Amino acid sequence: LERPGLDKAAGEEFLRKAFQILLDEAVRKGTDVAEKVCDWKEPRELRELLDLELRNSGEPPERLLEHCRSVIRYSVKTCHPRFFNQLFSGLDHHALAGRLITEALNTSQYTYEIAPVFVLMEEVVLAKLRELVGWSSGDGIFCPGGSISNMYAMNVARFQRFPESRQKGSWALPRLALFASQESHYSIQKGAAFLGIGTDNVYLVGTDERRVGKMIPEELEREIWRAKAEGAEPFFVCGTCGTTVLGAFDPLGAIAAICQRHGLWFHVDAAWGGSALLSRKHRCLLAGIERADSVAWNPHKMLTVGLQCSAFLLRDASGLLQRCHSAGAAYLFQPDKFYDVAYDTGDKTLQCGRRVDCLKLWLLWKAVGTEGLARRVERAFACTWYLAEEVKRRDGFQLVLEPEFINLCFWFVPPSLRGREGSPDYWLRLGKVAPTIKERMMRKGSMMVGYQPHGAKVNFFRQIVTNPAVTKDDLDFFLDEIERLGQDL
């Protein structure tokens, strides 16, 4: 005990070499268009290559560095300019620096006592996000993902309507009903199950396919009356700004008016589309969001902040979030501290330990400013519009629908199927094209893009561009590669 249990000099030397590997292999090669997006291996082969076994004795530094290289080599490079598979992609060096600082400081966000800088920083960042929504005051917290943000909204809405349920539980509640569009995120269903509301009490509202899957306000009104007629108590409506597949934006103003008329909590899931608020040109997509009671917004999805960065924003400034979730743990939230305990924000959340998610966004914002973030959003729109026009122009490509947001949905029709739209097996065969091309591109490592069916529509590609490093050459390559990989199908 007279000496430290760690060799600090050796540890720092290992970190220096590990950081060099990180810079060379993950950052430089991971963003190099000449490198593979992924080095695909089947699970059995990958297990053999990685040496995942944990042993009784430690391994030497050289071996550990080889493990670091292997982890990076066989992982998917989501920062690669030809990774289009998820609603997040790309790498911002300032945000990455924030993520590394967060990990090095290894603190929890729950009290000012151990996170003084980050408590103040989170307050500033959340206030800026609320300002963009259109609120001059309010509350909020960073959450571990948009799904949890949506669940927070349900929980706070239920508490606001039935505060006694916090102590008495479901015994104090009638049968509750909540409403979201048929295109809403699956976290609404999961949240209803998790919170004891029940998935049977989620009323899915019809959407207008001609308008890219937007909620139909008249259908919402009918569903509310139907729930009441069935003996349920409506309490919560979720509008979506940027649905996952089609990128639809619900008509928020009309939904807000219905919620006001029926006395319902109005939540907006803007996890995907919220970043359009940064652009004067495109914020009109979210017209009416300022009338919401709460908003979920994931800057990690469109701003290249890095996972995870999800904000739950409240218009209420009365301390509703604290009253809903607080437990007053005496070992953390002592009322007789020597500083203002209002800065101990940890009791607003369901978590105890909570990682710092504000620094990476704050540092990025400091680096590029609001104008730079807006240009990032507008560049993503420009990429999508360019691709949409190319899809219309090229033989064998067909839009599923005109994009409203940056979700580009399209089919590739191989030469063998062109002109055979009336044949009985046409749609069956077309539905197999996207999965086959996806397999080929991943085995080759050339790029990644998602696909899915939707309703009666067979599998189509859903292409997303959020990475500001993507160029016109990458977009042309994307369509060329799909054509190359699917030419013989």
Short mmCIF file of C-alpha atoms in Angstrom, two decimals:
data_model
loop_
_atom_site.label_atom_id
_atom_site.label_comp_id
_atom_site.label_asym_id
_atom_site.label_seq_id
_atom_site.Cartn_x
_atom_site.Cartn_y
_atom_site.Cartn_z
CA LEU A 1 0.00 0.00 0.00
CA GLU A 2 3.03 2.29 0.15
CA ARG A 3 3.15 2.45 -3.64
CA PRO A 4 0.42 3.00 -6.28
CA GLY A 5 -1.27 -0.07 -7.68
CA LEU A 6 -0.81 1.25 -11.22
CA ASP A 7 2.30 1.95 -13.26
CA LYS A 8 1.40 5.46 -14.45
CA ALA A 9 4.40 5.82 -16.75
CA ALA A 10 3.67 2.53 -18.51
CA GLY A 11 -0.01 3.41 -18.69
CA GLU A 12 0.70 6.78 -20.32
CA GLU A 13 3.05 5.13 -22.82
CA PHE A 14 0.32 2.61 -23.68
CA LEU A 15 -2.20 5.43 -24.11
CA ARG A 16 0.18 7.34 -26.39
CA LYS A 17 0.51 4.33 -28.68
CA ALA A 18 -3.19 3.48 -28.46
CA PHE A 19 -4.14 7.05 -29.39
CA GLN A 20 -1.81 6.86 -32.37
CA ILE A 21 -3.58 3.69 -33.51
CA LEU A 22 -6.92 5.45 -32.97
CA LEU A 23 -5.80 8.38 -35.11
CA ASP A 24 -4.26 6.24 -37.85
CA GLU A 25 -6.72 3.37 -38.08
CA ALA A 26 -10.09 4.75 -36.93
CA VAL A 27 -9.89 8.43 -37.86
CA ARG A 28 -7.62 8.59 -40.93
CA LYS A 29 -8.37 5.23 -42.53
CA GLY A 30 -11.94 5.22 -41.25
CA THR A 31 -12.68 8.40 -43.17
CA ASP A 32 -10.60 7.52 -46.25
CA VAL A 33 -12.79 6.80 -49.26
CA ALA A 34 -10.12 4.43 -50.60
CA GLU A 35 -10.54 2.15 -47.57
CA LYS A 36 -13.33 -0.36 -46.92
CA VAL A 37 -16.44 0.59 -44.99
CA CYS A 38 -16.26 -2.83 -43.35
CA ASP A 39 -14.07 -5.91 -43.49
CA TRP A 40 -16.94 -8.40 -43.30
CA LYS A 41 -16.49 -11.71 -41.52
CA GLU A 42 -19.03 -14.32 -40.49
CA PRO A 43 -19.47 -14.69 -36.68
CA ARG A 44 -17.52 -17.93 -36.35
CA GLU A 45 -14.60 -16.59 -38.37
CA LEU A 46 -14.60 -13.31 -36.47
CA ARG A 47 -14.48 -15.07 -33.10
CA GLU A 48 -11.35 -16.89 -34.21
CA LEU A 49 -9.71 -13.72 -35.49
CA LEU A 50 -10.38 -11.58 -32.41
CA ASP A 51 -9.24 -13.82 -29.52
CA LEU A 52 -12.08 -12.69 -27.24
CA GLU A 53 -11.23 -15.05 -24.36
CA LEU A 54 -10.61 -13.45 -20.94
CA ARG A 55 -7.72 -15.11 -19.07
CA ASN A 56 -6.38 -15.24 -15.53
CA SER A 57 -3.16 -13.47 -16.45
CA GLY A 58 -2.77 -10.16 -18.20
CA GLU A 59 -1.23 -9.76 -21.64
CA PRO A 60 1.77 -7.59 -22.64
CA PRO A 61 1.24 -4.10 -24.09
CA GLU A 62 2.20 -5.15 -27.62
CA ARG A 63 -0.53 -7.78 -27.62
CA LEU A 64 -3.07 -5.30 -26.25
CA LEU A 65 -2.23 -2.84 -29.01
CA GLU A 66 -2.79 -5.60 -31.55
CA HIS A 67 -6.22 -6.15 -29.99
CA CYS A 68 -6.92 -2.43 -30.46
CA ARG A 69 -5.98 -2.67 -34.13
CA SER A 70 -8.16 -5.75 -34.61
CA VAL A 71 -11.17 -4.15 -32.95
CA ILE A 72 -10.92 -1.17 -35.29
CA ARG A 73 -10.15 -3.27 -38.37
CA TYR A 74 -13.20 -5.51 -38.10
CA SER A 75 -15.65 -2.84 -36.94
CA VAL A 76 -17.93 -0.93 -39.31
CA LYS A 77 -16.54 2.53 -40.11
CA THR A 78 -19.61 4.70 -39.57
CA CYS A 79 -17.45 7.77 -40.25
CA HIS A 80 -16.69 6.56 -43.80
CA PRO A 81 -18.08 8.81 -46.59
CA ARG A 82 -19.84 5.77 -48.11
CA PHE A 83 -21.61 4.62 -44.96
CA PHE A 84 -25.29 5.48 -45.50
CA ASN A 85 -26.82 2.75 -43.37
CA GLN A 86 -28.08 4.62 -40.29
CA LEU A 87 -29.55 7.98 -39.29
CA PHE A 88 -26.11 8.83 -37.89
CA SER A 89 -22.82 8.85 -39.77
CA GLY A 90 -19.65 10.83 -40.19
CA LEU A 91 -17.02 12.12 -37.81
CA ASP A 92 -16.52 15.63 -36.51
CA HIS A 93 -13.07 16.08 -35.00
CA HIS A 94 -14.20 18.69 -32.47
CA ALA A 95 -17.04 16.51 -31.23
CA LEU A 96 -14.67 13.55 -31.02
CA ALA A 97 -12.33 15.63 -28.86
CA GLY A 98 -15.28 16.33 -26.58
CA ARG A 99 -16.07 12.62 -26.37
CA LEU A 100 -12.47 11.78 -25.48
CA ILE A 101 -12.36 14.47 -22.77
CA THR A 102 -15.63 13.15 -21.36
CA GLU A 103 -14.21 9.64 -21.15
CA ALA A 104 -10.93 10.81 -19.62
CA LEU A 105 -12.63 12.87 -16.89
CA ASN A 106 -15.03 9.99 -16.20
CA THR A 107 -17.55 11.88 -14.11
CA SER A 108 -21.31 11.65 -13.65
CA GLN A 109 -23.67 14.47 -14.47
CA TYR A 110 -25.79 14.19 -11.31
CA THR A 111 -24.34 16.88 -8.99
CA TYR A 112 -22.52 20.19 -9.27
CA GLU A 113 -20.16 18.82 -6.63
CA ILE A 114 -18.45 16.43 -9.06
CA ALA A 115 -19.43 17.91 -12.45
CA PRO A 116 -19.43 21.71 -12.01
CA VAL A 117 -18.43 22.54 -15.58
CA PHE A 118 -20.83 20.08 -17.16
CA VAL A 119 -23.85 21.00 -15.03
CA LEU A 120 -23.51 24.61 -16.21
CA MET A 121 -22.73 23.52 -19.76
CA GLU A 122 -25.78 21.26 -19.99
CA GLU A 123 -27.97 24.12 -18.79
CA VAL A 124 -26.65 26.39 -21.56
CA VAL A 125 -26.92 23.80 -24.33
CA LEU A 126 -30.47 22.77 -23.37
CA ALA A 127 -31.51 26.43 -23.21
CA LYS A 128 -30.14 26.95 -26.73
CA LEU A 129 -32.07 23.93 -28.04
CA ARG A 130 -35.26 25.21 -26.36
CA GLU A 131 -34.70 28.61 -27.95
CA LEU A 132 -34.58 26.97 -31.38
CA VAL A 133 -37.85 25.18 -30.58
CA GLY A 134 -39.34 28.58 -29.80
CA TRP A 135 -39.46 28.60 -26.00
CA SER A 136 -37.99 31.38 -23.86
CA SER A 137 -37.94 29.18 -20.75
CA GLY A 138 -38.45 25.57 -19.75
CA ASP A 139 -36.53 22.54 -18.54
CA GLY A 140 -34.90 19.42 -19.89
CA ILE A 141 -32.25 16.77 -19.58
CA PHE A 142 -29.94 14.75 -21.81
CA CYS A 143 -31.09 11.13 -22.09
CA PRO A 144 -29.52 7.88 -23.32
CA GLY A 145 -31.24 7.97 -26.72
CA GLY A 146 -34.43 9.21 -28.34
CA SER A 147 -36.43 6.17 -27.25
CA ILE A 148 -35.80 7.05 -23.60
CA SER A 149 -36.64 10.70 -24.31
CA ASN A 150 -40.02 9.61 -25.66
CA MET A 151 -40.59 7.45 -22.58
CA TYR A 152 -39.72 10.40 -20.33
CA ALA A 153 -42.39 12.40 -22.14
CA MET A 154 -45.02 9.73 -21.46
CA ASN A 155 -44.03 9.45 -17.82
CA VAL A 156 -44.03 13.22 -17.21
CA ALA A 157 -47.35 13.62 -19.04
CA ARG A 158 -48.93 10.89 -16.92
CA PHE A 159 -47.58 12.44 -13.71
CA GLN A 160 -48.80 15.89 -14.71
CA ARG A 161 -52.30 14.54 -15.31
CA PHE A 162 -52.37 12.08 -12.38
CA PRO A 163 -49.77 13.18 -9.77
CA GLU A 164 -51.08 10.68 -7.23
CA SER A 165 -49.95 7.82 -9.48
CA ARG A 166 -46.36 8.45 -8.36
CA GLN A 167 -47.18 7.02 -4.93
CA LYS A 168 -50.19 4.82 -5.63
CA GLY A 169 -49.17 3.41 -8.98
CA SER A 170 -51.68 1.94 -11.42
CA TRP A 171 -54.29 1.67 -8.65
CA ALA A 172 -54.76 5.42 -8.94
CA LEU A 173 -55.18 5.40 -12.71
CA PRO A 174 -58.02 4.83 -15.14
CA ARG A 175 -57.34 2.98 -18.37
CA LEU A 176 -55.05 5.42 -20.18
CA ALA A 177 -54.89 6.00 -23.93
CA LEU A 178 -52.15 7.60 -26.00
CA PHE A 179 -51.97 8.43 -29.69
CA ALA A 180 -49.27 8.41 -32.35
CA SER A 181 -49.21 7.97 -36.11
CA GLN A 182 -48.85 4.64 -37.86
CA GLU A 183 -45.39 5.88 -38.91
CA SER A 184 -44.28 6.76 -35.37
CA HIS A 185 -41.14 5.28 -33.83
CA TYR A 186 -41.43 1.88 -32.19
CA SER A 187 -40.31 3.40 -28.88
CA ILE A 188 -43.89 4.61 -28.40
CA GLN A 189 -45.07 1.01 -28.24
CA LYS A 190 -42.10 0.00 -26.08
CA GLY A 191 -42.67 2.92 -23.75
CA ALA A 192 -46.33 2.03 -23.29
CA ALA A 193 -45.33 -1.52 -22.36
CA PHE A 194 -42.51 -0.42 -20.07
CA LEU A 195 -44.60 2.15 -18.20
CA GLY A 196 -47.52 -0.22 -17.65
CA ILE A 197 -49.87 1.64 -19.99
CA GLY A 198 -50.06 -1.34 -22.33
CA THR A 199 -49.60 -1.56 -26.07
CA ASP A 200 -53.33 -2.20 -26.53
CA ASN A 201 -53.86 1.37 -25.35
CA VAL A 202 -51.68 2.89 -28.06
CA TYR A 203 -54.03 4.19 -30.76
CA LEU A 204 -52.19 4.38 -34.07
CA VAL A 205 -53.53 7.19 -36.20
CA GLY A 206 -53.86 6.88 -39.97
CA THR A 207 -51.46 8.68 -42.29
CA ASP A 208 -51.76 10.19 -45.73
CA GLU A 209 -49.50 8.20 -48.05
CA ARG A 210 -49.78 10.87 -50.72
CA ARG A 211 -48.15 13.27 -48.27
CA VAL A 212 -45.27 10.99 -47.31
CA GLY A 213 -46.90 9.39 -44.28
CA LYS A 214 -48.09 12.41 -42.31
CA MET A 215 -50.62 11.99 -39.51
CA ILE A 216 -54.16 12.93 -40.59
CA PRO A 217 -55.54 15.34 -37.94
CA GLU A 218 -59.16 14.31 -38.58
CA GLU A 219 -58.16 10.69 -37.93
CA LEU A 220 -56.55 11.74 -34.65
CA GLU A 221 -59.77 13.42 -33.55
CA ARG A 222 -61.76 10.31 -34.43
CA GLU A 223 -59.35 8.05 -32.51
CA ILE A 224 -59.61 10.26 -29.43
CA TRP A 225 -63.41 10.06 -29.47
CA ARG A 226 -63.18 6.31 -30.06
CA ALA A 227 -60.91 5.86 -27.03
CA LYS A 228 -63.31 7.83 -24.88
CA ALA A 229 -66.24 5.76 -26.12
CA GLU A 230 -64.32 2.62 -25.16
CA GLY A 231 -63.93 3.87 -21.59
CA ALA A 232 -60.29 4.99 -21.86
CA GLU A 233 -58.81 8.26 -20.63
CA PRO A 234 -56.79 10.00 -23.39
CA PHE A 235 -53.78 11.85 -21.99
CA PHE A 236 -50.92 11.97 -24.53
CA VAL A 237 -50.39 12.60 -28.24
CA CYS A 238 -47.07 12.12 -30.02
CA GLY A 239 -46.43 13.93 -33.28
CA THR A 240 -43.40 12.94 -35.32
CA CYS A 241 -40.97 15.23 -37.14
CA GLY A 242 -38.95 13.02 -39.44
CA THR A 243 -40.35 9.50 -39.40
CA THR A 244 -37.68 6.82 -39.48
CA VAL A 245 -38.40 5.30 -42.88
CA LEU A 246 -40.11 7.95 -45.01
CA GLY A 247 -38.98 11.14 -43.25
CA ALA A 248 -42.52 12.49 -42.77
CA PHE A 249 -43.34 15.57 -40.70
CA ASP A 250 -46.73 15.55 -39.00
CA PRO A 251 -48.87 18.75 -39.20
CA LEU A 252 -47.99 20.05 -35.76
CA GLY A 253 -50.24 23.09 -35.71
CA ALA A 254 -53.39 21.08 -36.39
CA ILE A 255 -52.38 18.41 -33.86
CA ALA A 256 -51.65 21.08 -31.22
CA ALA A 257 -55.13 22.55 -31.70
CA ILE A 258 -56.73 19.11 -31.15
CA CYS A 259 -54.61 18.52 -28.04
CA GLN A 260 -55.60 21.91 -26.65
CA ARG A 261 -59.27 21.22 -27.31
CA HIS A 262 -59.15 17.86 -25.51
CA GLY A 263 -56.69 18.86 -22.78
CA LEU A 264 -53.98 16.38 -23.88
CA TRP A 265 -50.21 16.53 -23.48
CA PHE A 266 -48.61 17.21 -26.86
CA HIS A 267 -45.18 15.64 -27.36
CA VAL A 268 -43.11 15.95 -30.54
CA ASP A 269 -40.66 13.21 -31.41
CA ALA A 270 -38.15 15.28 -33.40
CA ALA A 271 -35.29 12.89 -32.67
CA TRP A 272 -34.57 12.68 -36.39
CA GLY A 273 -35.94 15.91 -37.86
CA GLY A 274 -35.27 18.34 -35.02
CA SER A 275 -31.98 19.55 -36.45
CA ALA A 276 -33.86 21.16 -39.35
CA LEU A 277 -34.72 23.87 -36.80
CA LEU A 278 -31.20 25.18 -37.26
CA SER A 279 -31.87 26.11 -40.89
CA ARG A 280 -33.96 29.18 -41.70
CA LYS A 281 -34.68 27.54 -45.04
CA HIS A 282 -36.02 24.25 -43.67
CA ARG A 283 -37.36 24.96 -40.17
CA CYS A 284 -40.79 25.47 -41.73
CA LEU A 285 -41.06 21.68 -41.74
CA LEU A 286 -41.55 21.91 -37.97
CA ALA A 287 -44.04 24.80 -37.97
CA GLY A 288 -46.06 24.65 -34.77
CA ILE A 289 -43.45 22.83 -32.66
CA GLU A 290 -43.41 25.75 -30.24
CA ARG A 291 -46.93 24.70 -29.18
CA ALA A 292 -45.69 21.31 -27.93
CA ASP A 293 -45.40 20.49 -24.22
CA SER A 294 -42.26 18.43 -24.76
CA VAL A 295 -39.79 17.61 -27.54
CA ALA A 296 -37.27 14.82 -28.14
CA TRP A 297 -34.28 15.87 -30.28
CA ASN A 298 -31.17 13.81 -31.12
CA PRO A 299 -28.27 16.02 -32.25
CA HIS A 300 -26.22 12.84 -32.72
CA LYS A 301 -28.37 11.92 -35.71
CA MET A 302 -27.86 14.79 -38.12
CA LEU A 303 -25.13 17.02 -36.73
CA THR A 304 -22.29 14.44 -36.55
CA VAL A 305 -21.98 14.90 -32.79
CA GLY A 306 -21.42 11.19 -32.11
CA LEU A 307 -23.40 8.73 -30.08
CA GLN A 308 -25.07 9.49 -27.90
CA CYS A 309 -26.60 12.95 -27.64
CA SER A 310 -30.34 13.02 -27.07
CA ALA A 311 -32.20 15.92 -25.48
CA PHE A 312 -35.58 15.77 -23.76
CA LEU A 313 -36.96 19.31 -23.69
CA LEU A 314 -39.88 20.61 -21.63
CA ARG A 315 -41.82 23.84 -22.03
CA ASP A 316 -42.82 23.64 -18.34
CA ALA A 317 -40.54 25.65 -16.05
CA SER A 318 -42.21 24.79 -12.72
CA GLY A 319 -39.97 21.85 -11.80
CA LEU A 320 -42.31 19.18 -13.16
CA LEU A 321 -39.41 16.96 -14.22
CA GLN A 322 -37.93 17.05 -10.73
CA ARG A 323 -41.25 16.39 -9.01
CA CYS A 324 -41.97 13.46 -11.30
CA HIS A 325 -38.67 11.62 -10.81
CA SER A 326 -37.02 12.76 -7.59
CA ALA A 327 -36.20 10.32 -4.80
CA GLY A 328 -33.99 12.64 -2.73
CA ALA A 329 -31.18 10.19 -2.06
CA ALA A 330 -29.47 11.56 1.05
CA TYR A 331 -26.00 10.41 0.02
CA LEU A 332 -26.11 12.50 -3.17
CA PHE A 333 -28.59 15.33 -2.76
CA GLN A 334 -27.91 16.63 0.74
CA PRO A 335 -29.95 19.82 1.30
CA ASP A 336 -27.29 21.43 3.55
CA LYS A 337 -24.44 21.60 1.01
CA PHE A 338 -22.27 24.71 0.98
CA TYR A 339 -23.43 25.70 -2.54
CA ASP A 340 -26.80 26.22 -4.23
CA VAL A 341 -28.23 22.69 -4.48
CA ALA A 342 -30.53 23.77 -7.31
CA TYR A 343 -27.53 22.92 -9.48
CA ASP A 344 -27.73 19.26 -8.43
CA THR A 345 -29.85 18.20 -11.38
CA GLY A 346 -29.50 14.43 -11.11
CA ASP A 347 -32.86 13.89 -9.42
CA LYS A 348 -34.63 15.02 -12.59
CA THR A 349 -33.79 11.70 -14.20
CA LEU A 350 -34.52 8.03 -13.69
CA GLN A 351 -30.80 7.36 -13.78
CA CYS A 352 -28.31 7.65 -10.99
CA GLY A 353 -25.01 7.58 -12.85
CA ARG A 354 -25.39 9.66 -16.02
CA ARG A 355 -22.66 10.21 -18.59
CA VAL A 356 -21.83 13.67 -19.88
CA ASP A 357 -23.47 14.11 -23.28
CA CYS A 358 -23.34 17.90 -23.59
CA LEU A 359 -19.59 18.51 -24.06
CA LYS A 360 -19.26 17.07 -27.57
CA LEU A 361 -22.20 19.15 -28.84
CA TRP A 362 -21.00 22.26 -27.01
CA LEU A 363 -17.46 21.98 -28.42
CA LEU A 364 -18.78 21.39 -31.94
CA TRP A 365 -21.12 24.37 -31.60
CA LYS A 366 -18.24 26.52 -30.35
CA ALA A 367 -16.16 25.43 -33.35
CA VAL A 368 -18.64 26.04 -36.19
CA GLY A 369 -21.35 28.21 -34.64
CA THR A 370 -25.06 28.06 -35.31
CA GLU A 371 -24.43 29.10 -38.90
CA GLY A 372 -22.03 26.22 -39.42
CA LEU A 373 -24.55 23.73 -38.02
CA ALA A 374 -27.21 25.19 -40.33
CA ARG A 375 -24.91 24.73 -43.33
CA ARG A 376 -24.43 21.11 -42.29
CA VAL A 377 -28.20 20.59 -42.34
CA GLU A 378 -28.62 22.36 -45.67
CA ARG A 379 -25.81 20.34 -47.24
CA ALA A 380 -27.63 17.14 -46.25
CA PHE A 381 -30.76 18.39 -48.03
CA ALA A 382 -28.70 19.32 -51.09
CA CYS A 383 -27.19 15.83 -51.24
CA THR A 384 -30.65 14.25 -51.09
CA TRP A 385 -32.08 16.46 -53.80
CA TYR A 386 -29.11 15.74 -56.05
CA LEU A 387 -29.57 11.99 -55.56
CA ALA A 388 -33.32 12.22 -56.14
CA GLU A 389 -32.76 13.89 -59.50
CA GLU A 390 -30.14 11.28 -60.42
CA VAL A 391 -32.53 8.46 -59.50
CA LYS A 392 -35.17 9.99 -61.80
CA ARG A 393 -32.65 10.38 -64.60
CA ARG A 394 -31.04 6.92 -64.53
CA ASP A 395 -32.50 3.83 -66.14
CA GLY A 396 -33.47 1.14 -63.64
CA PHE A 397 -33.90 3.47 -60.67
CA GLN A 398 -37.32 4.41 -59.34
CA LEU A 399 -38.32 6.66 -56.44
CA VAL A 400 -40.72 5.15 -53.92
CA LEU A 401 -41.93 8.72 -53.28
CA GLU A 402 -40.66 12.27 -53.53
CA PRO A 403 -38.51 13.04 -50.47
CA GLU A 404 -39.71 15.72 -48.06
CA PHE A 405 -36.73 15.33 -45.77
CA ILE A 406 -33.35 13.63 -46.33
CA ASN A 407 -34.74 10.08 -46.44
CA LEU A 408 -34.31 8.96 -50.05
CA CYS A 409 -36.34 5.80 -50.73
CA PHE A 410 -35.96 4.06 -54.08
CA TRP A 411 -35.92 0.75 -55.93
CA PHE A 412 -33.26 -0.51 -58.29
CA VAL A 413 -34.83 -2.56 -61.07
CA PRO A 414 -32.24 -4.84 -62.71
CA PRO A 415 -32.29 -5.27 -66.50
CA SER A 416 -34.00 -8.68 -66.24
CA LEU A 417 -37.08 -7.09 -64.64
CA ARG A 418 -37.40 -3.93 -66.69
CA GLY A 419 -40.59 -3.80 -68.71
CA ARG A 420 -42.10 -6.72 -66.79
CA GLU A 421 -44.11 -4.71 -64.24
CA GLY A 422 -47.30 -6.60 -65.14
CA SER A 423 -45.86 -10.09 -64.65
CA PRO A 424 -47.24 -12.04 -61.65
CA ASP A 425 -43.85 -12.49 -59.96
CA TYR A 426 -42.51 -8.98 -60.63
CA TRP A 427 -42.89 -7.57 -57.10
CA LEU A 428 -41.76 -10.81 -55.49
CA ARG A 429 -38.53 -10.76 -57.51
CA LEU A 430 -38.02 -7.02 -57.04
CA GLY A 431 -38.30 -7.46 -53.26
CA LYS A 432 -35.24 -9.74 -53.35
CA VAL A 433 -33.03 -7.27 -55.20
CA ALA A 434 -32.17 -4.91 -52.34
CA PRO A 435 -31.19 -7.66 -49.85
CA THR A 436 -28.95 -9.32 -52.45
CA ILE A 437 -27.21 -6.07 -53.35
CA LYS A 438 -26.80 -5.23 -49.66
CA GLU A 439 -25.06 -8.57 -49.06
CA ARG A 440 -22.75 -8.05 -52.01
CA MET A 441 -21.71 -4.52 -50.98
CA MET A 442 -20.99 -5.61 -47.40
CA ARG A 443 -18.92 -8.60 -48.46
CA LYS A 444 -17.02 -6.33 -50.81
CA GLY A 445 -16.78 -3.58 -48.17
CA SER A 446 -17.50 -0.85 -50.70
CA MET A 447 -20.37 0.87 -48.87
CA MET A 448 -23.41 0.32 -46.66
CA VAL A 449 -27.03 1.37 -47.09
CA GLY A 450 -30.24 0.21 -45.43
CA TYR A 451 -33.31 -1.36 -46.99
CA GLN A 452 -36.77 -2.39 -45.80
CA PRO A 453 -40.31 -3.12 -46.96
CA HIS A 454 -43.04 -0.68 -46.03
CA GLY A 455 -46.70 -1.62 -46.00
CA ALA A 456 -47.52 -3.06 -49.40
CA LYS A 457 -44.23 -1.83 -50.86
CA VAL A 458 -41.55 -4.50 -51.26
CA ASN A 459 -37.96 -3.98 -50.13
CA PHE A 460 -36.47 -0.67 -51.22
CA PHE A 461 -33.26 1.18 -50.37
CA ARG A 462 -33.41 4.01 -47.81
CA GLN A 463 -30.39 6.24 -48.32
CA ILE A 464 -29.40 8.81 -45.68
CA VAL A 465 -26.68 11.45 -46.00
CA THR A 466 -25.66 13.23 -42.80
CA ASN A 467 -21.88 13.05 -43.14
CA PRO A 468 -20.53 16.47 -44.23
CA ALA A 469 -17.50 14.74 -45.77
CA VAL A 470 -19.71 13.18 -48.48
CA THR A 471 -19.10 14.66 -51.94
CA LYS A 472 -20.81 14.44 -55.31
CA ASP A 473 -18.30 11.73 -56.27
CA ASP A 474 -19.45 9.61 -53.33
CA LEU A 475 -23.10 10.04 -54.33
CA ASP A 476 -22.36 9.11 -57.94
CA PHE A 477 -20.36 6.11 -56.75
CA PHE A 478 -23.28 5.06 -54.57
CA LEU A 479 -25.69 4.77 -57.51
CA ASP A 480 -23.01 3.34 -59.83
CA GLU A 481 -22.14 0.65 -57.28
CA ILE A 482 -25.76 -0.41 -56.83
CA GLU A 483 -26.03 -0.72 -60.59
CA ARG A 484 -22.80 -2.74 -60.82
CA LEU A 485 -23.78 -5.07 -57.99
CA GLY A 486 -27.29 -5.65 -59.29
CA GLN A 487 -26.71 -5.81 -63.02
CA ASP A 488 -26.92 -9.63 -63.22
CA LEU A 489 -29.96 -10.14 -60.97
#
